[in-house]
Amino acid sequence: MTLLPDLPQNTVLLDLLREQGVPQEHGDFVYEGWELHTHPDLVERLEDLAPHWPVLATFGMPVLAAKGIAAVVAWGMGMLLVRLPEAPPELLEPAAPCPPLTDSGQGWYTVCPWQSELHSAESKRLLSLLVQHALSYAASLSEDGSIDSQGRPVQAPGKRSGKDKGSWQGGRG
């Protein structure tokens, strides 16, 4: 079973996930030994937004992390919880808040993973950039100082095919 590491940067999230986690060994909605608390379509969406990044099954929730620091959580049926240094662009439709993580100063924000106001390709592009930004930011919170060839703190997920198109703040393209 792969869990998010018990690091100080993950404490609030882990406490929340642990509180709602239900151990489960058998059934239709088992996720690495826990009751799945995320719709299977949203698990697939998260994997699609960050191909080649390992998804950590943490107390029944899929989590993306960089250098062991949580960056993105697929939650319920319609929420991506992202760790960022600033709020996502207003162009992206927010999801319901998730206290205490989304309380002021916590660095977590929610967005709708389906973005009904945007074309499908644009929605996927912007959400993929948002996820990459969250992963880069989470990596920067680590005490491990390794960086990529562009000077950004990262944890290499393995070989990636192609390059991200545009930059995070690049807007529509």
mmCIF file of C-alpha atoms in Angstrom, residues 13 20 24 32 49 61-62 67-68 81 83 86 121 125 127 131 137 141-142 147 150 154 157 161 163 171-173:
data_model
loop_
_atom_site.group_PDB
_atom_site.id
_atom_site.type_symbol
_atom_site.label_atom_id
_atom_site.label_comp_id
_atom_site.label_asym_id
_atom_site.label_seq_id
_atom_site.Cartn_x
_atom_site.Cartn_y
_atom_site.Cartn_z
ATOM 1 C CA LEU A 13 -4.220 16.811 5.037
ATOM 2 C CA GLN A 20 -12.567 9.868 7.229
ATOM 3 C CA GLN A 24 -11.851 -2.140 3.633
ATOM 4 C CA GLU A 32 -5.484 0.009 -1.753
ATOM 5 C CA LEU A 49 -4.154 15.322 -16.007
ATOM 6 C CA MET A 61 -8.111 9.142 -1.640
ATOM 7 C CA PRO A 62 -5.871 9.531 -4.702
ATOM 8 C CA LYS A 67 9.198 15.027 -3.094
ATOM 9 C CA GLY A 68 6.706 13.487 -0.687
ATOM 10 C CA LEU A 81 -7.882 20.082 -4.124
ATOM 11 C CA ARG A 83 -1.793 23.243 -3.130
ATOM 12 C CA GLU A 86 -1.816 31.785 -4.860
ATOM 13 C CA ALA A 121 -9.380 20.424 -24.731
ATOM 14 C CA ARG A 125 -4.884 21.939 -20.872
ATOM 15 C CA LEU A 127 -6.135 21.859 -15.461
ATOM 16 C CA VAL A 131 -1.649 20.341 -11.588
ATOM 17 C CA TYR A 137 5.041 24.316 -5.697
ATOM 18 C CA LEU A 141 8.202 23.102 0.076
ATOM 19 C CA SER A 142 10.557 20.152 0.483
ATOM 20 C CA ILE A 147 15.903 21.177 -9.298
ATOM 21 C CA GLN A 150 14.968 25.018 -15.878
ATOM 22 C CA VAL A 154 10.803 18.896 -9.009
ATOM 23 C CA PRO A 157 7.952 11.039 -11.988
ATOM 24 C CA SER A 161 6.452 12.096 -23.361
ATOM 25 C CA LYS A 163 6.472 18.853 -23.387
ATOM 26 C CA GLY A 171 -3.818 31.720 -20.483
ATOM 27 C CA ARG A 172 -5.716 30.456 -23.484
ATOM 28 C CA GLY A 173 -3.855 29.446 -26.561
#
